[in-house]
Coordinates of C-alpha atoms and ligand atoms in Angstrom, one line a residue:
M1 CA 298.9 169.9 81.6
T2 CA 298.7 168.7 85.3
K3 CA 298.3 165.0 85.9
A4 CA 297.4 163.4 89.2
L5 CA 297.7 160.0 90.6
Y6 CA 295.1 158.4 93.0
P7 CA 296.8 155.5 94.6
G8 CA 294.9 152.9 96.8
T9 CA 293.9 149.4 97.5
F10 CA 290.3 149.6 96.1
D11 CA 289.3 146.2 97.6
P12 CA 286.7 146.9 96.2
I13 CA 286.1 150.4 95.0
T14 CA 283.3 152.2 96.9
K15 CA 281.0 155.2 96.4
G16 CA 283.5 157.2 98.6
H17 CA 286.3 156.5 96.2
I18 CA 284.2 157.4 93.2
D19 CA 283.3 160.7 94.7
I20 CA 287.0 161.5 95.2
I21 CA 287.7 160.3 91.6
K22 CA 285.0 162.6 90.1
R23 CA 286.1 165.7 92.1
A24 CA 289.9 165.0 91.3
S25 CA 289.1 164.4 87.6
S26 CA 287.5 167.7 87.4
L27 CA 290.6 169.5 89.1
F28 CA 293.2 167.9 86.9
D29 CA 293.7 167.3 83.3
E30 CA 294.4 163.5 83.6
L31 CA 293.7 161.3 86.6
Y32 CA 295.3 157.9 87.0
I33 CA 293.7 155.5 89.5
A34 CA 296.5 153.2 90.6
I35 CA 295.8 149.9 92.3
M36 CA 299.0 149.5 94.4
I37 CA 300.0 146.0 95.1
N38 CA 301.2 145.5 98.7
P39 CA 302.1 141.8 99.4
R40 CA 301.6 142.5 103.1
K41 CA 298.0 143.3 102.6
K42 CA 295.6 140.4 102.2
C43 CA 292.9 141.4 99.6
T44 CA 289.5 139.8 98.8
F45 CA 289.6 140.7 95.1
S46 CA 292.6 140.0 92.8
V47 CA 294.3 142.9 91.1
E48 CA 292.6 141.9 87.9
E49 CA 289.2 141.8 89.4
R50 CA 289.7 145.2 91.1
E51 CA 290.9 146.7 87.9
E52 CA 287.7 145.3 86.0
L53 CA 285.4 146.6 88.9
I54 CA 287.0 150.2 88.7
K55 CA 286.8 150.3 84.9
K56 CA 283.0 149.5 85.0
C57 CA 282.5 152.5 87.2
V58 CA 284.6 155.2 85.6
C59 CA 284.1 154.3 81.9
D60 CA 282.2 157.6 81.4
L61 CA 285.0 159.7 82.7
S62 CA 287.2 160.4 79.6
N63 CA 290.3 161.7 81.5
V64 CA 290.5 158.9 84.0
H65 CA 292.8 155.9 83.5
V66 CA 293.3 152.8 85.6
V67 CA 296.7 151.2 86.3
S68 CA 298.2 148.9 88.8
D69 CA 301.8 148.7 90.2
S70 CA 303.8 147.0 92.9
N71 CA 306.5 149.7 93.0
L72 CA 306.8 152.8 95.3
T73 CA 303.9 155.3 94.6
V74 CA 306.3 158.1 94.0
R75 CA 308.2 156.1 91.3
L76 CA 305.0 155.3 89.6
A77 CA 303.9 158.9 89.7
K78 CA 307.2 160.0 88.2
K79 CA 307.0 157.3 85.5
L80 CA 303.5 158.5 84.5
G81 CA 304.4 162.2 84.7
C82 CA 302.0 162.9 87.6
K83 CA 303.1 165.8 89.9
V84 CA 300.2 165.3 92.3
L85 CA 299.1 162.4 94.6
I86 CA 295.4 162.4 95.6
R87 CA 294.3 161.0 98.9
G88 CA 291.0 161.1 100.6
I89 CA 290.6 162.0 104.3
R90 CA 287.5 160.8 106.2
A91 CA 288.4 161.4 109.9
I92 CA 291.2 162.2 112.2
A93 CA 292.4 158.6 112.2
D94 CA 292.9 158.8 108.4
Y95 CA 294.8 162.0 108.9
E96 CA 297.6 160.5 111.2
Y97 CA 298.2 157.8 108.7
E98 CA 298.0 160.0 105.6
L99 CA 300.3 162.5 107.1
S100 CA 303.1 159.9 107.7
Q101 CA 302.6 158.6 104.2
A102 CA 302.7 162.1 102.6
T103 CA 305.7 163.1 104.6
S104 CA 307.6 159.9 103.6
N105 CA 306.6 160.5 100.0
M106 CA 307.9 164.2 100.2
I107 CA 311.3 162.8 101.6
L108 CA 311.5 160.3 98.7
D109 CA 310.6 163.0 96.0
D110 CA 310.0 166.5 97.0
K111 CA 308.8 167.4 93.4
I112 CA 305.6 165.3 94.0
E113 CA 302.8 166.9 96.1
T114 CA 300.0 165.2 98.0
V115 CA 296.7 166.9 97.8
F116 CA 294.0 165.8 100.3
L117 CA 290.3 165.8 99.4
V118 CA 287.9 165.8 102.4
A119 CA 285.4 162.9 102.1
R120 CA 281.7 164.1 101.6
P121 CA 279.8 163.8 104.9
E122 CA 277.5 161.0 103.5
Y123 CA 280.6 159.0 102.8
S124 CA 282.8 159.8 105.7
F125 CA 282.0 156.5 107.5
L126 CA 282.4 154.4 104.4
S127 CA 285.2 152.0 103.8
S128 CA 285.7 148.9 101.5
S129 CA 285.9 146.8 104.8
I130 CA 282.5 147.9 106.0
A131 CA 280.9 147.2 102.6
K132 CA 282.6 143.7 102.6
E133 CA 281.3 142.9 106.2
I134 CA 277.8 143.6 105.0
A135 CA 278.0 141.7 101.7
V136 CA 279.2 138.6 103.6
F137 CA 275.8 138.5 105.0
D138 CA 274.1 139.2 101.8
G139 CA 273.2 142.6 103.2
D140 CA 272.2 145.5 101.0
I141 CA 275.4 147.4 99.9
S142 CA 273.8 149.7 97.3
N143 CA 274.4 152.7 99.5
F144 CA 278.1 151.9 99.8
I145 CA 279.1 150.3 96.4
P146 CA 278.5 151.8 92.8
E147 CA 275.5 150.2 91.4
E148 CA 277.3 148.8 88.3
I149 CA 279.2 146.4 90.5
V150 CA 276.9 145.8 93.5
E151 CA 275.9 142.3 92.2
E152 CA 279.4 141.2 91.4
V153 CA 280.7 142.3 94.8
T154 CA 277.9 140.5 96.7
K155 CA 278.4 137.4 94.6
K156 CA 282.0 137.3 95.6
L157 CA 281.5 137.6 99.3
Y158 CA 278.2 135.9 100.0
K159 CA 278.8 132.2 100.0
Ligands
ADP1 P1 294.7 152.4 101.1 O1 295.0 151.0 101.5 O2 295.8 153.0 100.3 O3 294.3 153.3 102.3 P2 292.0 152.5 100.2 O4 291.5 151.9 98.9 O5 291.4 152.0 101.4 O6 293.5 152.3 100.1 O7 291.8 154.1 100.1 C1 292.4 154.9 99.1 C2 292.3 156.3 99.4 O8 290.9 156.7 99.4 C3 292.7 156.7 100.9 O9 293.4 158.0 100.8 C4 291.5 156.7 101.7 O10 291.6 157.5 102.7 C5 290.5 157.2 100.6 N1 289.2 156.8 101.0 C6 288.7 155.5 101.3 N2 287.4 155.6 101.6 C7 287.0 156.8 101.3 C8 285.7 157.6 101.5 N3 284.6 156.9 101.8 N4 285.6 158.9 101.2 C9 286.8 159.6 100.9 N5 287.9 159.0 100.8 C10 288.1 157.6 100.9

C-alpha cells in the first residue's frame, strides 16, 4: 500500500487544491492532506477553520484524510507511513520554490519522494490569495473556491 501526503497552508482550500487532491487520491491508496502550521506565515483562517473547510470538500473521497501538524513535513510523512509528498506546480515561479523545498526534504530524508502534479490550465492562475482578494470586496469567488464553502469564505472576508 502506498500512502501519500499533500502538505500545504490551504488558507483556504481552492478548486486548484481540490483538483490535485482528486488526482492524487486516484494514484495512491491513501492520501493525507496536511495543514502545515508555520508560525512565520500569517493566515486568515485558523487551523481548525481550515480543517473544517477542507473536510466539507473532501467528505466523498473515502481514501482522503485531513491532519494538521507543526513539525517538519518529512517527519510527519514518516510518522504516517507516507513515502510520497505531493505538490502542485502552476508556473515556473512555483517550480523554483518547490525545487528548493523538495531538495531540502530529500537531504532530510532520502526515502521520501516528492511527486509534482501540474496544475490544470483552468486553475494555473488560481491561488488562495487571489480568491481572498476578491472575497474581501464581496466578489464572486465561485470559480475559485469549492461551492460547499463559498458562503463561509466570503462571510469571513467581507466585512
Ligand atoms: P504552501 O504555503 O505550502 O505553498 P498552498 O496551500 O499555497 O501552500 O499550496 C499547497 C500546494 O498546492 C503547493 O504545492 C502549491 O503549489 C499547490 N497549489 C496551490 N494552488 C494550486 C492550483 N491552483 N493548482 C495546482 N496546485 C496548486
